[in-house]
Amino acid sequence: MSRTIFEKGASGKSGDYIHENDCPVDQEKLVIQRNTPMNLPRIGEQGVIRHFCELASRNYHIDKGIYPLGSCTMKYNPVVHEEIAGRGEFGGLHPEQDPADVQGALELMYNLQESLCEICGMDAFSLQPAAGAHGELTGMMIARAYFQDRGEERRTVLVPDSAHGTNPASVAICGFTPETIKSDSRGMIDPDLLREKVNGQTAVLMLTLPNTLGLFEKDLKEIIEIVHQAGALIYMDGANMNALMGIVRPGEAGVDIMHVNLHKTFSTPHGGGGPGSGPIGVLGHLADYLPVPRPVRKGQSYDLDFESEKSIGKIHSYYGNFNVFIKAYAYILRLGAEGLREVSENAVINANYLMNLVKKNFTVKYPGPCMHEFVASSDPLREYGVKTLDVAKRLLDLGVHAPTVYFPLIVSEALMIEPVETEKKETLDQFASLLERVATEAAEDPQVLKDAPVNTPVRRLDEVRAARNPDFRWSPDGNPAEES
Ligand SMILES: *Cc1c(COP(=O)(O)O)cnc(C)c1O
């Protein structure tokens, strides 16, 4: 571990080169002046610059190399969209401004809503949710309001075991009871099992599509019919629309509510805490329940509509994360319908190409064509005493980011791999050859994997201790700093 900036500094060192203030000071006005010096590191300007450059260079990021985290869609996001979003015309706006003065911003939000409706086949979208999971919660609140309105007491939400982990959590937070549906040997929902599970208590079937095995439900049509016949709704987790754009319009298939992740599919960097955006779309019969305010068009101009008796209300301050909307809208306009379809086609081709390379050394429990991602397993390496965790740590030593591990839970020793559409064949070949190398090492010298990582700034962390006793602050005496 390298030293903190405090340890690099020393008393006497200094970056001060501004003269002492020689203007007269009105002592009476200095009521909030500090009496004790601030505990700042004493270090010169160049020391500061080098310290932070060194930290930045240790970071692994998508601009450095492939980032194959399954379900996360860590793709390259064109920098020009950042530049557009950073323009003063957008950055200088204030959300309290009168709609008459921010027509362009309202038009952008309105058009983005309309574009998402077109892409997804939904009738109305709200851009307010700040993330995918927030979209899910909003969708569940809409379903709850809908059934309350109809005087129906439906408490259960069916969630396949191949759903994203946030799904059952959102269901529970909203006060519904999640009930798991086991996937069949294909990794999909068995319509007969679903028929047994659905009853008058069922409010929603919450589908991740493609599911977390990277598979598209083969019996989607039948599944949707079963659920609708029971008077329940279909919620689709569309976080990974980069497998479906221009190919499937979920609303046309009968999906009642869905969210998309602008920070996955639609050109917004993510990780490191956001900001994200998880717009929620509904079919016409649920449009009145969407959060307010809603950007609307009135003749030639745009306005914000706060009037909706049935609305579930506000779920975000103002309208959501506007800065993300700009990037997503720029991306959609640049690519157009054909370009978006190509994005999905490339995401699917890349995943299938990589899956076929990886299959040589790792098992793929549910083979056959996948969508944007696939789930491999390190089971074949068990005989050498090697686990998926060791494979992931060894990949770090080899200079790439590891895939998502141990998820979904229905695959043992899972490696969930999503190459995304922006990676070239050459990069996929390189990544596959690294996985092959790791598999060979496992057979020949498994200790190398168990000792990994050795090339990273820190080695294996005690994750349990980190979760139980987090220590976020450095203090000069070596003890965890007290909250102040
Ligand atoms: C990423 C993801 C989510 C959660 O999205 P957040 O923005 O992280 O809350 C939900 N479902 C699926 C399928 C995802 O890939």
Coordinates of C-alpha atoms in Angstrom, one line a residue, residues 5 8 47-57:
I5 CA -1.1 12.3 1.1
K8 CA 3.8 12.0 2.1
G47 CA 3.5 16.4 -4.7
V48 CA -0.3 16.8 -4.8
I49 CA -0.5 16.4 -8.5
R50 CA 1.7 13.3 -8.5
H51 CA -0.3 11.8 -5.6
F52 CA -3.6 12.0 -7.4
C53 CA -2.2 11.0 -10.8
E54 CA -0.8 7.9 -9.1
L55 CA -4.1 7.0 -7.6
A56 CA -5.9 7.6 -10.9
S57 CA -3.5 5.3 -12.7

